[in-house]
Each structure stands twice: as C-alpha cells, then as structure tokens.
Amino acid sequence: MNIHASIQDLREALLPHRRAGRRIGLVPTMGNLHRGHLALVEAARAQCDVVVTSIFVNPLQFGPNEDLDNYPRTLDDDLTKLREGGCDLVFTPTPALMYPRGMANQTLVQVPEVSEGLCGGSRPGHFDGVSTVVNMLFNIVQPDVACFGEKDYQQLAVIRRMVQDLHLPIDILGVPTVREASGLALSSRNGYLSDEQRATAARLQGTLAELRTALEAGADIDTQLHQGLESLRRAGFEPDYLELRALDLSNVTATTHDAILLAAARLGTTRLIDNLALTLAR
Ligand code: AMP
C-alpha cells in the first residue's frame, strides 16, 4: 500500500492503472477509521481493481464552534487498518495543500435543496464544505466509483445530486451503516462518549426503531415524531431534529410509501446522527 501526501504523486501513481483500463474506486474519509469505513473499502474492492482511500479532516466542513481541533487523528492506526482492509493507495493531503489560498477565498460547490434543512439547518455551511472537498477529491483521483456510508444519509444525497448536476462520470455507491451490537452506529465521534453516554447512545437507533414499528402500523406521523423527541429527551439527548422524509429527502406526501427517519441529537457535547428507512402504511 502506497501513501501519497501530494496531488502530483498520487496522479502519477494512478496513471498506469488508468492507462491499463483498471477501475478505480475512491473512499473519502476523515480518518480515525473503524469497521464502517472498512465496509466502504470492501465495497470499493468488490467493484474496482484499485482502491484509493483519502484521509483528510476537512476544515471547510466544520463550523466555528465545532470539534475541528479535537477531531481524533490516528494516522498510524488508520494505515494499519487500511493495509489489512485491502486498500491500495492512501491520499493524506494537508489543509495547506487543499486550500492554498486559505478557506475564505476557496471556490465552493454549493448543492441546492437536498443540502438544506436537517444537518444543513443545524450546521450552516457544512454541506458546502463537504461537496467542495469531495468535488476536489473527485478531480484529483478521477475515480470510476466512490463509496459513501448511508449513516450520513443527507451527505450521500448531496453527493448524488452534485454528481448528477455536474455530469460527473462517477458511480456513487451507498453502503449500509455498520453498527455495534447495541444498535449504535459506528462513528469516529463515539470516542468522545463516556461509558454512561455510550450506553444511552444506542437509544438513538432504538427510538427510531420504535417509531418505525408504529409508523409501519399506520400511526399518525406528527404524533410519533413528537413522542420520539420526548423519548430522546427523557433518555438524556438534546435533539437537533427528528424528521420523516421521502427517500430523496423531499417532504412526505399522502402517496409516499418508502420513507426515512432521520435524527441528530447531542449527548453532552457529542453530536450523533442516525437514520432508519421504513415503508409507510397507506
Ligand atoms: P467520516 O470519516 O466520518 O467522514 O466518514 C467517511 C465515510 O465513512 C462517510 O461516507 C461515512 O458515511 C462513512 N461511515 C461513517 N460511519 C459509518 C458506519 N458506521 N457505517 C458505514 N459507513 C460509515
């Protein structure tokens, strides 16, 4: 496995593969890798001849009061996991390499509609940072396939929309969320949780599962969402949002069958997100 910190080096390493017609897969990450990230590497491996993983804690997608400085950086550990996980090339740029003019003067990619509301509402500018850096990574790597986790459902929708709108010749592969036995979605931010908070954290998925059961049985949507928020608060969460949307993130209408519950909630200072798809009784 080769590690490249420069764009030029990475492009040179990819060139022979591209010339030989090999399929290139990209897995963008912010590092502190866990089994969820490795499931993306595995999904890329299954579809591609060459797998590139990027590790970049992207400052452009963090708000001024967010955890950029404290975000866990564990490069040596990450490289060991990627080597064992079947990754071929790792791209490890610095903020100075990605944003040589500084972030204030960076050209931005802004995806409308799907980036609004939900996490876009509670984290202003977050998805501009995501779509911009992912677009840069797409231009640097020029992958045939790129893998993203369904855990970050809105992010996946934003990337799909960006690829459609900008006519990028890249297949976007969504990978199911990898969870602990408790139901808690694996996340680099779980490391911030105390033992007690970690036990509570599983209630996020637990609450969504209870709502799914009720909604699939025909319960009233607004009543269930209200009860879900109350049940999250009782468990000790401070919810940012709990919403039901159609799978494309448009609003649910009287004819929507397939839908998705999406939630973000804080436990202390740690912000967790999760989602659960369901079929509405109609
Ligand atoms: P991050 O390093 O948190 O930016 O995540 C990098 C990629 O891994 C994103 O596409 C995430 O959606 C995905 N990911 C994070 N956690 C999980 C998980 N538990 N299961 C599957 N994919 C995940």
PDB file of C-alpha atoms and ligand atoms in Angstrom:
ATOM      1  CA  MET A   1       0.000   0.000   0.000  1.00  0.00           C
ATOM      2  CA  ASN A   2       1.409   3.376  -1.020  1.00  0.00           C
ATOM      3  CA  ILE A   3       0.811   6.615   0.842  1.00  0.00           C
ATOM      4  CA  HIS A   4       0.765   9.888  -1.073  1.00  0.00           C
ATOM      5  CA  ALA A   5       0.731  13.315   0.522  1.00  0.00           C
ATOM      6  CA  SER A   6       1.000  15.219  -2.783  1.00  0.00           C
ATOM      7  CA  ILE A   7      -1.514  15.532  -5.612  1.00  0.00           C
ATOM      8  CA  GLN A   8       1.211  15.098  -8.225  1.00  0.00           C
ATOM      9  CA  ASP A   9       2.493  11.860  -6.625  1.00  0.00           C
ATOM     10  CA  LEU A  10      -0.981  10.413  -6.370  1.00  0.00           C
ATOM     11  CA  ARG A  11      -1.789  11.264 -10.005  1.00  0.00           C
ATOM     12  CA  GLU A  12       1.468   9.676 -11.179  1.00  0.00           C
ATOM     13  CA  ALA A  13       0.738   6.529  -9.169  1.00  0.00           C
ATOM     14  CA  LEU A  14      -2.766   6.292 -10.668  1.00  0.00           C
ATOM     15  CA  LEU A  15      -1.760   6.958 -14.274  1.00  0.00           C
ATOM     16  CA  PRO A  16      -0.559   3.429 -15.192  1.00  0.00           C
ATOM     17  CA  HIS A  17      -3.744   1.958 -13.700  1.00  0.00           C
ATOM     18  CA  ARG A  18      -5.917   4.360 -15.674  1.00  0.00           C
ATOM     19  CA  ARG A  19      -3.967   3.647 -18.879  1.00  0.00           C
ATOM     20  CA  ALA A  20      -4.406  -0.098 -18.310  1.00  0.00           C
ATOM     21  CA  GLY A  21      -8.178   0.492 -18.091  1.00  0.00           C
ATOM     22  CA  ARG A  22      -8.390  -0.559 -14.443  1.00  0.00           C
ATOM     23  CA  ARG A  23     -11.429   0.562 -12.464  1.00  0.00           C
ATOM     24  CA  ILE A  24     -10.527   2.978  -9.708  1.00  0.00           C
ATOM     25  CA  GLY A  25     -12.587   3.244  -6.501  1.00  0.00           C
ATOM     26  CA  LEU A  26     -12.403   6.121  -4.007  1.00  0.00           C
ATOM     27  CA  VAL A  27     -13.330   6.082  -0.314  1.00  0.00           C
ATOM     28  CA  PRO A  28     -13.225   9.607   1.155  1.00  0.00           C
ATOM     29  CA  THR A  29     -12.758   9.666   4.970  1.00  0.00           C
ATOM     30  CA  MET A  30     -11.641  11.925   7.780  1.00  0.00           C
ATOM     31  CA  GLY A  31      -9.598   9.108   9.367  1.00  0.00           C
ATOM     32  CA  ASN A  32      -9.931   7.540  12.834  1.00  0.00           C
ATOM     33  CA  LEU A  33     -11.080   4.545  10.884  1.00  0.00           C
ATOM     34  CA  HIS A  34     -13.476   1.904  12.190  1.00  0.00           C
ATOM     35  CA  ARG A  35     -15.380  -1.065  10.710  1.00  0.00           C
ATOM     36  CA  GLY A  36     -17.820   1.311   8.996  1.00  0.00           C
ATOM     37  CA  HIS A  37     -15.039   2.861   6.943  1.00  0.00           C
ATOM     38  CA  LEU A  38     -13.601  -0.579   6.215  1.00  0.00           C
ATOM     39  CA  ALA A  39     -17.004  -1.691   4.869  1.00  0.00           C
ATOM     40  CA  LEU A  40     -16.663   1.131   2.307  1.00  0.00           C
ATOM     41  CA  VAL A  41     -13.170  -0.098   1.366  1.00  0.00           C
ATOM     42  CA  GLU A  42     -14.568  -3.611   0.980  1.00  0.00           C
ATOM     43  CA  ALA A  43     -17.437  -2.331  -1.200  1.00  0.00           C
ATOM     44  CA  ALA A  44     -14.950  -0.440  -3.386  1.00  0.00           C
ATOM     45  CA  ARG A  45     -12.700  -3.513  -3.561  1.00  0.00           C
ATOM     46  CA  ALA A  46     -15.648  -5.636  -4.777  1.00  0.00           C
ATOM     47  CA  GLN A  47     -16.295  -3.285  -7.717  1.00  0.00           C
ATOM     48  CA  CYS A  48     -12.831  -1.955  -8.578  1.00  0.00           C
ATOM     49  CA  ASP A  49      -9.288  -3.037  -9.398  1.00  0.00           C
ATOM     50  CA  VAL A  50      -7.633  -0.228  -7.447  1.00  0.00           C
ATOM     51  CA  VAL A  51      -8.903   1.264  -4.176  1.00  0.00           C
ATOM     52  CA  VAL A  52      -7.872   4.749  -3.044  1.00  0.00           C
ATOM     53  CA  THR A  53      -8.763   5.961   0.466  1.00  0.00           C
ATOM     54  CA  SER A  54      -8.367   9.616   1.338  1.00  0.00           C
ATOM     55  CA  ILE A  55      -7.767  10.704   4.927  1.00  0.00           C
ATOM     56  CA  PHE A  56      -8.391  14.404   5.392  1.00  0.00           C
ATOM     57  CA  VAL A  57     -10.008  16.193   8.316  1.00  0.00           C
ATOM     58  CA  ASN A  58     -11.587  18.839   6.126  1.00  0.00           C
ATOM     59  CA  PRO A  59     -11.637  22.191   7.959  1.00  0.00           C
ATOM     60  CA  LEU A  60     -14.064  23.648   5.397  1.00  0.00           C
ATOM     61  CA  GLN A  61     -16.929  21.449   6.644  1.00  0.00           C
ATOM     62  CA  PHE A  62     -16.555  22.379  10.333  1.00  0.00           C
ATOM     63  CA  GLY A  63     -18.403  25.333  11.861  1.00  0.00           C
ATOM     64  CA  PRO A  64     -16.556  27.850  14.071  1.00  0.00           C
ATOM     65  CA  ASN A  65     -17.693  26.195  17.330  1.00  0.00           C
ATOM     66  CA  GLU A  66     -17.338  22.590  16.202  1.00  0.00           C
ATOM     67  CA  ASP A  67     -14.767  19.917  17.053  1.00  0.00           C
ATOM     68  CA  LEU A  68     -12.143  20.511  14.293  1.00  0.00           C
ATOM     69  CA  ASP A  69      -9.234  20.862  16.748  1.00  0.00           C
ATOM     70  CA  ASN A  70     -10.274  17.873  18.869  1.00  0.00           C
ATOM     71  CA  TYR A  71     -11.258  15.606  15.974  1.00  0.00           C
ATOM     72  CA  PRO A  72      -9.346  12.317  16.519  1.00  0.00           C
ATOM     73  CA  ARG A  73      -6.291  11.988  14.279  1.00  0.00           C
ATOM     74  CA  THR A  74      -4.873   8.440  14.351  1.00  0.00           C
ATOM     75  CA  LEU A  75      -2.926   8.081  11.097  1.00  0.00           C
ATOM     76  CA  ASP A  76      -0.622   5.165  12.033  1.00  0.00           C
ATOM     77  CA  ASP A  77      -3.543   3.088  13.252  1.00  0.00           C
ATOM     78  CA  ASP A  78      -5.589   4.024  10.178  1.00  0.00           C
ATOM     79  CA  LEU A  79      -2.812   2.923   7.814  1.00  0.00           C
ATOM     80  CA  THR A  80      -2.554  -0.469   9.557  1.00  0.00           C
ATOM     81  CA  LYS A  81      -6.319  -0.975   9.181  1.00  0.00           C
ATOM     82  CA  LEU A  82      -6.270   0.061   5.519  1.00  0.00           C
ATOM     83  CA  ARG A  83      -3.361  -2.274   4.759  1.00  0.00           C
ATOM     84  CA  GLU A  84      -5.314  -5.163   6.312  1.00  0.00           C
ATOM     85  CA  GLY A  85      -8.541  -3.990   4.677  1.00  0.00           C
ATOM     86  CA  GLY A  86      -7.244  -4.268   1.105  1.00  0.00           C
ATOM     87  CA  CYS A  87      -6.659  -0.618   0.217  1.00  0.00           C
ATOM     88  CA  ASP A  88      -4.037   0.080  -2.480  1.00  0.00           C
ATOM     89  CA  LEU A  89      -3.324   3.807  -2.220  1.00  0.00           C
ATOM     90  CA  VAL A  90      -3.874   6.334   0.544  1.00  0.00           C
ATOM     91  CA  PHE A  91      -4.083  10.076  -0.050  1.00  0.00           C
ATOM     92  CA  THR A  92      -3.198  12.186   3.002  1.00  0.00           C
ATOM     93  CA  PRO A  93      -3.296  15.860   1.999  1.00  0.00           C
ATOM     94  CA  THR A  94      -2.927  18.788   4.409  1.00  0.00           C
ATOM     95  CA  PRO A  95      -5.288  21.797   4.588  1.00  0.00           C
ATOM     96  CA  ALA A  96      -2.498  23.923   3.038  1.00  0.00           C
ATOM     97  CA  LEU A  97      -2.335  21.581   0.035  1.00  0.00           C
ATOM     98  CA  MET A  98      -6.113  21.541  -0.474  1.00  0.00           C
ATOM     99  CA  TYR A  99      -6.728  25.232   0.274  1.00  0.00           C
ATOM    100  CA  PRO A 100      -3.513  27.052  -0.736  1.00  0.00           C
ATOM    101  CA  ARG A 101      -5.296  30.434  -0.768  1.00  0.00           C
ATOM    102  CA  GLY A 102      -6.953  29.786   2.566  1.00  0.00           C
ATOM    103  CA  MET A 103     -10.565  28.780   3.030  1.00  0.00           C
ATOM    104  CA  ALA A 104     -12.030  32.293   2.813  1.00  0.00           C
ATOM    105  CA  ASN A 105     -11.062  32.520  -0.876  1.00  0.00           C
ATOM    106  CA  GLN A 106     -11.886  28.984  -1.888  1.00  0.00           C
ATOM    107  CA  THR A 107     -14.155  28.322  -4.882  1.00  0.00           C
ATOM    108  CA  LEU A 108     -17.185  26.493  -3.494  1.00  0.00           C
ATOM    109  CA  VAL A 109     -19.534  23.863  -4.851  1.00  0.00           C
ATOM    110  CA  GLN A 110     -22.993  24.515  -3.461  1.00  0.00           C
ATOM    111  CA  VAL A 111     -25.693  21.877  -3.853  1.00  0.00           C
ATOM    112  CA  PRO A 112     -29.229  23.284  -3.504  1.00  0.00           C
ATOM    113  CA  GLU A 113     -32.323  21.698  -1.918  1.00  0.00           C
ATOM    114  CA  VAL A 114     -31.011  18.393  -0.521  1.00  0.00           C
ATOM    115  CA  SER A 115     -28.357  20.260   1.483  1.00  0.00           C
ATOM    116  CA  GLU A 116     -30.990  22.466   3.144  1.00  0.00           C
ATOM    117  CA  GLY A 117     -32.637  21.559   6.474  1.00  0.00           C
ATOM    118  CA  LEU A 118     -31.736  18.545   8.653  1.00  0.00           C
ATOM    119  CA  CYS A 119     -27.940  18.704   9.253  1.00  0.00           C
ATOM    120  CA  GLY A 120     -27.736  21.611   6.788  1.00  0.00           C
ATOM    121  CA  GLY A 121     -30.046  23.543   9.129  1.00  0.00           C
ATOM    122  CA  SER A 122     -28.126  22.820  12.322  1.00  0.00           C
ATOM    123  CA  ARG A 123     -24.660  23.070  10.694  1.00  0.00           C
ATOM    124  CA  PRO A 124     -24.740  26.105   8.348  1.00  0.00           C
ATOM    125  CA  GLY A 125     -22.168  25.810   5.530  1.00  0.00           C
ATOM    126  CA  HIS A 126     -21.350  22.192   6.426  1.00  0.00           C
ATOM    127  CA  PHE A 127     -22.508  20.681   3.137  1.00  0.00           C
ATOM    128  CA  ASP A 128     -20.783  23.385   1.065  1.00  0.00           C
ATOM    129  CA  GLY A 129     -17.574  22.197   2.732  1.00  0.00           C
ATOM    130  CA  VAL A 130     -18.427  18.560   2.018  1.00  0.00           C
ATOM    131  CA  SER A 131     -19.455  18.996  -1.625  1.00  0.00           C
ATOM    132  CA  THR A 132     -16.458  21.230  -2.314  1.00  0.00           C
ATOM    133  CA  VAL A 133     -13.876  18.848  -0.858  1.00  0.00           C
ATOM    134  CA  VAL A 134     -15.485  15.763  -2.414  1.00  0.00           C
ATOM    135  CA  ASN A 135     -15.505  17.505  -5.789  1.00  0.00           C
ATOM    136  CA  MET A 136     -11.794  18.294  -5.337  1.00  0.00           C
ATOM    137  CA  LEU A 137     -11.086  14.658  -4.400  1.00  0.00           C
ATOM    138  CA  PHE A 138     -13.053  13.506  -7.468  1.00  0.00           C
ATOM    139  CA  ASN A 139     -10.933  15.794  -9.668  1.00  0.00           C
ATOM    140  CA  ILE A 140      -7.684  14.653  -8.088  1.00  0.00           C
ATOM    141  CA  VAL A 141      -8.415  10.905  -8.149  1.00  0.00           C
ATOM    142  CA  GLN A 142     -10.851  10.728 -11.097  1.00  0.00           C
ATOM    143  CA  PRO A 143     -12.436   7.543  -9.730  1.00  0.00           C
ATOM    144  CA  ASP A 144     -14.935   5.351 -11.591  1.00  0.00           C
ATOM    145  CA  VAL A 145     -16.730   4.568  -8.319  1.00  0.00           C
ATOM    146  CA  ALA A 146     -16.889   6.408  -4.987  1.00  0.00           C
ATOM    147  CA  CYS A 147     -18.296   4.877  -1.787  1.00  0.00           C
ATOM    148  CA  PHE A 148     -20.181   6.731   0.952  1.00  0.00           C
ATOM    149  CA  GLY A 149     -21.938   5.468   4.083  1.00  0.00           C
ATOM    150  CA  GLU A 150     -25.721   5.547   4.468  1.00  0.00           C
ATOM    151  CA  LYS A 151     -25.099   6.642   8.061  1.00  0.00           C
ATOM    152  CA  ASP A 152     -24.545  10.144   6.664  1.00  0.00           C
ATOM    153  CA  TYR A 153     -27.713   9.881   4.581  1.00  0.00           C
ATOM    154  CA  GLN A 154     -28.047  13.562   3.715  1.00  0.00           C
ATOM    155  CA  GLN A 155     -24.368  13.701   2.720  1.00  0.00           C
ATOM    156  CA  LEU A 156     -24.929  10.759   0.369  1.00  0.00           C
ATOM    157  CA  ALA A 157     -27.935  12.578  -1.154  1.00  0.00           C
ATOM    158  CA  VAL A 158     -25.881  15.774  -1.576  1.00  0.00           C
ATOM    159  CA  ILE A 159     -23.066  13.890  -3.347  1.00  0.00           C
ATOM    160  CA  ARG A 160     -25.529  12.050  -5.622  1.00  0.00           C
ATOM    161  CA  ARG A 161     -27.153  15.350  -6.578  1.00  0.00           C
ATOM    162  CA  MET A 162     -23.775  17.032  -7.177  1.00  0.00           C
ATOM    163  CA  VAL A 163     -22.681  14.175  -9.454  1.00  0.00           C
ATOM    164  CA  GLN A 164     -25.939  14.430 -11.433  1.00  0.00           C
ATOM    165  CA  ASP A 165     -25.913  18.233 -11.689  1.00  0.00           C
ATOM    166  CA  LEU A 166     -22.232  18.460 -12.685  1.00  0.00           C
ATOM    167  CA  HIS A 167     -22.400  15.439 -15.025  1.00  0.00           C
ATOM    168  CA  LEU A 168     -19.522  13.719 -13.262  1.00  0.00           C
ATOM    169  CA  PRO A 169     -18.853  10.243 -14.729  1.00  0.00           C
ATOM    170  CA  ILE A 170     -18.692   8.561 -11.303  1.00  0.00           C
ATOM    171  CA  ASP A 171     -20.913   5.817  -9.832  1.00  0.00           C
ATOM    172  CA  ILE A 172     -21.872   6.672  -6.271  1.00  0.00           C
ATOM    173  CA  LEU A 173     -22.246   3.607  -4.085  1.00  0.00           C
ATOM    174  CA  GLY A 174     -24.156   3.881  -0.790  1.00  0.00           C
ATOM    175  CA  VAL A 175     -23.023   1.399   1.866  1.00  0.00           C
ATOM    176  CA  PRO A 176     -25.307   0.253   4.746  1.00  0.00           C
ATOM    177  CA  THR A 177     -24.484   1.520   8.233  1.00  0.00           C
ATOM    178  CA  VAL A 178     -22.231  -0.691  10.335  1.00  0.00           C
ATOM    179  CA  ARG A 179     -23.398  -0.832  13.976  1.00  0.00           C
ATOM    180  CA  GLU A 180     -22.332  -2.084  17.367  1.00  0.00           C
ATOM    181  CA  ALA A 181     -24.365  -4.992  18.802  1.00  0.00           C
ATOM    182  CA  SER A 182     -26.308  -2.362  20.819  1.00  0.00           C
ATOM    183  CA  GLY A 183     -27.520  -0.759  17.566  1.00  0.00           C
ATOM    184  CA  LEU A 184     -25.255   2.298  17.934  1.00  0.00           C
ATOM    185  CA  ALA A 185     -23.924   3.341  14.523  1.00  0.00           C
ATOM    186  CA  LEU A 186     -20.116   3.286  14.486  1.00  0.00           C
ATOM    187  CA  SER A 187     -18.733   6.809  14.341  1.00  0.00           C
ATOM    188  CA  SER A 188     -15.395   8.484  14.969  1.00  0.00           C
ATOM    189  CA  ARG A 189     -17.275  10.776  17.372  1.00  0.00           C
ATOM    190  CA  ASN A 190     -18.342   7.817  19.592  1.00  0.00           C
ATOM    191  CA  GLY A 191     -14.853   8.069  21.100  1.00  0.00           C
ATOM    192  CA  TYR A 192     -15.945  11.309  22.809  1.00  0.00           C
ATOM    193  CA  LEU A 193     -18.641   9.449  24.794  1.00  0.00           C
ATOM    194  CA  SER A 194     -18.265   8.401  28.445  1.00  0.00           C
ATOM    195  CA  ASP A 195     -19.254   4.791  29.284  1.00  0.00           C
ATOM    196  CA  GLU A 196     -22.598   6.028  30.567  1.00  0.00           C
ATOM    197  CA  GLN A 197     -23.245   8.148  27.462  1.00  0.00           C
ATOM    198  CA  ARG A 198     -22.292   5.234  25.237  1.00  0.00           C
ATOM    199  CA  ALA A 199     -24.993   3.090  26.847  1.00  0.00           C
ATOM    200  CA  THR A 200     -27.527   5.892  26.271  1.00  0.00           C
ATOM    201  CA  ALA A 201     -26.320   6.492  22.682  1.00  0.00           C
ATOM    202  CA  ALA A 202     -27.894   3.223  21.500  1.00  0.00           C
ATOM    203  CA  ARG A 203     -31.302   4.747  22.355  1.00  0.00           C
ATOM    204  CA  LEU A 204     -30.998   6.911  19.240  1.00  0.00           C
ATOM    205  CA  GLN A 205     -31.377   3.910  16.938  1.00  0.00           C
ATOM    206  CA  GLY A 206     -33.729   2.279  19.489  1.00  0.00           C
ATOM    207  CA  THR A 207     -36.084   5.268  19.312  1.00  0.00           C
ATOM    208  CA  LEU A 208     -36.032   5.253  15.505  1.00  0.00           C
ATOM    209  CA  ALA A 209     -36.829   1.526  15.529  1.00  0.00           C
ATOM    210  CA  GLU A 210     -39.836   2.104  17.830  1.00  0.00           C
ATOM    211  CA  LEU A 211     -41.086   4.875  15.542  1.00  0.00           C
ATOM    212  CA  ARG A 212     -40.668   2.656  12.505  1.00  0.00           C
ATOM    213  CA  THR A 213     -42.801  -0.071  14.092  1.00  0.00           C
ATOM    214  CA  ALA A 214     -45.549   2.456  14.917  1.00  0.00           C
ATOM    215  CA  LEU A 215     -45.441   4.225  11.526  1.00  0.00           C
ATOM    216  CA  GLU A 216     -45.442   0.972   9.572  1.00  0.00           C
ATOM    217  CA  ALA A 217     -48.567   0.019  11.555  1.00  0.00           C
ATOM    218  CA  GLY A 218     -50.263   3.259  10.435  1.00  0.00           C
ATOM    219  CA  ALA A 219     -49.727   5.566  13.450  1.00  0.00           C
ATOM    220  CA  ASP A 220     -50.030   9.348  12.961  1.00  0.00           C
ATOM    221  CA  ILE A 221     -46.692  10.797  11.771  1.00  0.00           C
ATOM    222  CA  ASP A 222     -46.723  14.083  13.722  1.00  0.00           C
ATOM    223  CA  THR A 223     -47.751  12.373  16.958  1.00  0.00           C
ATOM    224  CA  GLN A 224     -44.988   9.785  16.583  1.00  0.00           C
ATOM    225  CA  LEU A 225     -42.313  12.379  15.818  1.00  0.00           C
ATOM    226  CA  HIS A 226     -43.404  14.383  18.853  1.00  0.00           C
ATOM    227  CA  GLN A 227     -43.266  11.288  21.072  1.00  0.00           C
ATOM    228  CA  GLY A 228     -39.900  10.326  19.586  1.00  0.00           C
ATOM    229  CA  LEU A 229     -38.434  13.736  20.503  1.00  0.00           C
ATOM    230  CA  GLU A 230     -39.808  13.408  24.019  1.00  0.00           C
ATOM    231  CA  SER A 231     -38.390   9.923  24.385  1.00  0.00           C
ATOM    232  CA  LEU A 232     -34.938  11.122  23.197  1.00  0.00           C
ATOM    233  CA  ARG A 233     -35.066  13.985  25.738  1.00  0.00           C
ATOM    234  CA  ARG A 234     -36.081  11.586  28.526  1.00  0.00           C
ATOM    235  CA  ALA A 235     -33.102   9.358  27.656  1.00  0.00           C
ATOM    236  CA  GLY A 236     -30.779  12.376  28.092  1.00  0.00           C
ATOM    237  CA  PHE A 237     -30.371  13.601  24.499  1.00  0.00           C
ATOM    238  CA  GLU A 238     -30.734  17.160  23.310  1.00  0.00           C
ATOM    239  CA  PRO A 239     -32.237  16.586  19.839  1.00  0.00           C
ATOM    240  CA  ASP A 240     -31.311  18.845  16.890  1.00  0.00           C
ATOM    241  CA  TYR A 241     -34.025  17.299  14.721  1.00  0.00           C
ATOM    242  CA  LEU A 242     -36.142  14.209  14.211  1.00  0.00           C
ATOM    243  CA  GLU A 243     -37.836  14.111  10.826  1.00  0.00           C
ATOM    244  CA  LEU A 244     -39.530  11.776   8.389  1.00  0.00           C
ATOM    245  CA  ARG A 245     -38.735  12.377   4.723  1.00  0.00           C
ATOM    246  CA  ALA A 246     -39.172  10.569   1.418  1.00  0.00           C
ATOM    247  CA  LEU A 247     -36.029   8.655   0.390  1.00  0.00           C
ATOM    248  CA  ASP A 248     -34.930  11.541  -1.861  1.00  0.00           C
ATOM    249  CA  LEU A 249     -35.313  13.840   1.183  1.00  0.00           C
ATOM    250  CA  SER A 250     -38.349  15.615  -0.251  1.00  0.00           C
ATOM    251  CA  ASN A 251     -41.299  16.054   2.113  1.00  0.00           C
ATOM    252  CA  VAL A 252     -43.576  13.099   2.770  1.00  0.00           C
ATOM    253  CA  THR A 253     -46.922  13.360   0.968  1.00  0.00           C
ATOM    254  CA  ALA A 254     -50.125  11.325   1.170  1.00  0.00           C
ATOM    255  CA  THR A 255     -48.760   8.996  -1.517  1.00  0.00           C
ATOM    256  CA  THR A 256     -45.250   8.431  -0.086  1.00  0.00           C
ATOM    257  CA  HIS A 257     -44.583   4.754   0.679  1.00  0.00           C
ATOM    258  CA  ASP A 258     -40.841   4.448   1.149  1.00  0.00           C
ATOM    259  CA  ALA A 259     -39.554   6.931   3.680  1.00  0.00           C
ATOM    260  CA  ILE A 260     -36.698   7.528   6.078  1.00  0.00           C
ATOM    261  CA  LEU A 261     -36.499   8.715   9.672  1.00  0.00           C
ATOM    262  CA  LEU A 262     -33.510  10.999  10.261  1.00  0.00           C
ATOM    263  CA  ALA A 263     -32.268  12.265  13.597  1.00  0.00           C
ATOM    264  CA  ALA A 264     -29.418  14.280  15.068  1.00  0.00           C
ATOM    265  CA  ALA A 265     -29.048  14.648  18.809  1.00  0.00           C
ATOM    266  CA  ARG A 266     -26.440  15.727  21.321  1.00  0.00           C
ATOM    267  CA  LEU A 267     -25.281  13.729  24.320  1.00  0.00           C
ATOM    268  CA  GLY A 268     -23.332  16.289  26.300  1.00  0.00           C
ATOM    269  CA  THR A 269     -21.137  17.959  23.670  1.00  0.00           C
ATOM    270  CA  THR A 270     -21.135  14.976  21.294  1.00  0.00           C
ATOM    271  CA  ARG A 271     -23.424  15.234  18.286  1.00  0.00           C
ATOM    272  CA  LEU A 272     -24.699  11.907  16.939  1.00  0.00           C
ATOM    273  CA  ILE A 273     -26.735  11.247  13.789  1.00  0.00           C
ATOM    274  CA  ASP A 274     -28.639   8.210  12.602  1.00  0.00           C
ATOM    275  CA  ASN A 275     -31.455   7.206  10.263  1.00  0.00           C
ATOM    276  CA  LEU A 276     -33.793   4.312   9.530  1.00  0.00           C
ATOM    277  CA  ALA A 277     -35.724   3.532   6.358  1.00  0.00           C
ATOM    278  CA  LEU A 278     -39.305   2.290   6.545  1.00  0.00           C
ATOM    279  CA  THR A 279     -42.411   1.669   4.475  1.00  0.00           C
ATOM    280  CA  LEU A 280     -45.433   3.739   5.472  1.00  0.00           C
ATOM    281  CA  ALA A 281     -48.782   2.036   5.843  1.00  0.00           C
ATOM    282  CA  ARG A 282     -51.097   3.667   3.252  1.00  0.00           C
TER     283      ARG A 282
HETATM  284  P1  AMP B   1     -16.094  10.204   8.116  1.00  0.00           P
HETATM  285  O1  AMP B   1     -14.671   9.739   8.274  1.00  0.00           O
HETATM  286  O2  AMP B   1     -16.875  10.166   9.375  1.00  0.00           O
HETATM  287  O3  AMP B   1     -16.211  11.485   7.326  1.00  0.00           O
HETATM  288  O4  AMP B   1     -16.792   9.111   7.202  1.00  0.00           O
HETATM  289  C1  AMP B   1     -16.238   8.731   5.978  1.00  0.00           C
HETATM  290  C2  AMP B   1     -17.224   7.832   5.278  1.00  0.00           C
HETATM  291  O5  AMP B   1     -17.493   6.690   6.086  1.00  0.00           O
HETATM  292  C3  AMP B   1     -18.568   8.510   5.010  1.00  0.00           C
HETATM  293  O6  AMP B   1     -19.033   8.127   3.724  1.00  0.00           O
HETATM  294  C4  AMP B   1     -19.440   7.950   6.095  1.00  0.00           C
HETATM  295  O7  AMP B   1     -20.810   7.926   5.757  1.00  0.00           O
HETATM  296  C5  AMP B   1     -18.899   6.540   6.214  1.00  0.00           C
HETATM  297  N1  AMP B   1     -19.236   5.960   7.519  1.00  0.00           N
HETATM  298  C6  AMP B   1     -19.044   6.521   8.740  1.00  0.00           C
HETATM  299  N2  AMP B   1     -19.552   5.724   9.703  1.00  0.00           N
HETATM  300  C7  AMP B   1     -20.084   4.645   9.089  1.00  0.00           C
HETATM  301  C8  AMP B   1     -20.754   3.457   9.535  1.00  0.00           C
HETATM  302  N3  AMP B   1     -20.991   3.246  10.817  1.00  0.00           N
HETATM  303  N4  AMP B   1     -21.151   2.562   8.608  1.00  0.00           N
HETATM  304  C9  AMP B   1     -20.933   2.784   7.285  1.00  0.00           C
HETATM  305  N5  AMP B   1     -20.298   3.868   6.794  1.00  0.00           N
HETATM  306  C10 AMP B   1     -19.873   4.787   7.683  1.00  0.00           C
END
